[in-house]
Amino acid sequence: MEQTFIMIKPDGVQRGLVGEIISRFEKKGFYLKGLKLVSVEQSFAEKHYADLSSKPFFNGLVEYIISGPVVAMVWEGKNVVTTGRKIIGATNPSESAPGTIRGDFAVEIGRNVIHGSDSVESARKEIALWFPEGVAQWQSSAH
Ligand code: CMP
């Protein structure tokens, strides 16, 4: 079954949006397979965002991600990578539709509350990076 990596960024944690965000994924019908509150170091954040290292906003992005604890999660379900990104909304909150997480809770691209893997391959890499210990093996009876 497909899995994706979802991270609630420091602004999402500080603003008390953790429960709301988890609720949206649960109510959609996805299954929580991994969850932890972590403060990551600069080198780890740089590794997570390695594909963006040449972007002008890279240093600011890394500073933002290490500015406070984040909630790292693995969610599982049919088409969860693509559907998860629909639940999250467009990267730039100015373009994300109302009803999406960023559409409802963010205004700045540099403070956009949440990250979701952009492909099955990215999800595999990000889950391996954030959950080297592995994730839960439980299967919902609805699977
Ligand atoms: P995320 O889904 O975590 O993937 C890459 C992140 O880079 C993105 O969300 C934004 O937080 C950030 N980002 C993308 N474009 C910009 C930009 N133009 N300025 C600042 N941050 C950006």
XYZ file of C-alpha atoms in Angstrom, residues 28-139:
112
model
C -10.188 11.269 4.614
C -9.539 7.603 5.395
C -5.742 7.406 5.530
C -3.860 5.375 8.134
C -1.246 6.765 10.498
C 1.872 4.600 10.361
C 4.499 6.823 12.010
C 4.420 9.945 14.189
C 7.028 11.865 16.163
C 7.753 15.379 17.422
C 11.368 16.196 16.620
C 13.775 19.137 16.526
C 16.138 18.599 13.622
C 19.662 19.887 13.169
C 20.825 22.025 10.262
C 22.615 19.161 8.490
C 19.474 16.999 8.667
C 17.246 19.777 7.278
C 19.788 20.345 4.482
C 19.617 16.657 3.639
C 15.805 16.655 3.564
C 15.763 19.659 1.210
C 18.943 18.689 -0.745
C 17.100 18.981 -4.096
C 16.528 22.688 -3.368
C 20.117 23.525 -2.352
C 20.671 25.812 -5.360
C 17.515 27.875 -4.714
C 17.890 31.417 -3.359
C 15.464 30.625 -0.510
C 17.340 27.467 0.587
C 19.139 28.967 3.623
C 15.964 30.647 4.857
C 14.031 27.417 4.384
C 16.556 25.450 6.430
C 16.558 28.111 9.188
C 12.767 27.941 9.307
C 12.682 24.144 9.596
C 15.205 24.122 12.470
C 13.522 27.032 14.287
C 11.329 24.731 16.410
C 9.988 21.202 16.675
C 8.240 19.613 13.701
C 5.803 16.702 13.590
C 7.036 13.987 11.220
C 4.448 11.480 10.033
C 3.955 8.577 7.678
C 0.467 8.123 6.233
C -0.706 5.149 4.208
C -3.561 4.572 1.793
C -4.647 4.383 -1.814
C -3.027 7.182 -3.861
C -1.962 8.896 -0.616
C 0.930 10.861 -2.216
C -1.233 12.699 -4.757
C -4.336 12.936 -2.599
C -2.243 14.059 0.383
C -0.902 16.937 -1.697
C -4.470 17.890 -2.627
C -5.409 17.960 1.069
C -2.331 20.156 1.715
C -2.940 22.560 -1.193
C -0.601 24.479 -3.509
C 2.882 25.334 -2.196
C 2.197 29.058 -2.372
C -0.678 29.811 0.035
C -1.769 32.663 -2.276
C -2.700 29.959 -4.776
C -3.947 27.215 -2.468
C -7.695 26.749 -2.524
C -9.874 27.333 0.540
C -10.604 23.956 2.091
C -6.971 22.851 1.762
C -4.636 23.077 4.765
C -2.498 25.843 3.290
C -5.576 27.536 1.804
C -7.170 27.674 5.238
C -4.163 28.317 7.498
C -1.292 30.012 5.630
C -0.514 33.236 3.773
C 3.283 33.118 3.253
C 5.147 30.636 1.024
C 8.012 30.754 3.528
C 5.633 29.805 6.384
C 3.378 27.295 4.696
C 2.627 25.049 7.710
C 3.149 21.612 6.167
C 5.232 19.526 3.760
C 4.140 16.462 1.792
C 6.216 14.219 -0.476
C 5.817 15.134 -4.151
C 6.142 11.594 -5.579
C 6.188 7.957 -4.505
C 9.967 7.958 -4.998
C 10.445 11.090 -2.823
C 8.177 9.528 -0.202
C 10.340 6.410 -0.090
C 13.508 8.505 0.394
C 11.943 10.854 2.956
C 10.444 8.019 5.017
C 13.859 6.287 5.054
C 15.521 9.545 6.183
C 13.016 10.470 8.913
C 12.064 6.965 10.085
C 15.229 4.819 9.841
C 13.777 2.745 12.700
C 10.828 1.785 10.479
C 7.114 2.430 10.855
C 4.183 0.589 12.398
C 2.981 -2.506 10.599
C -0.675 -2.425 11.634
C -3.314 -2.968 8.953
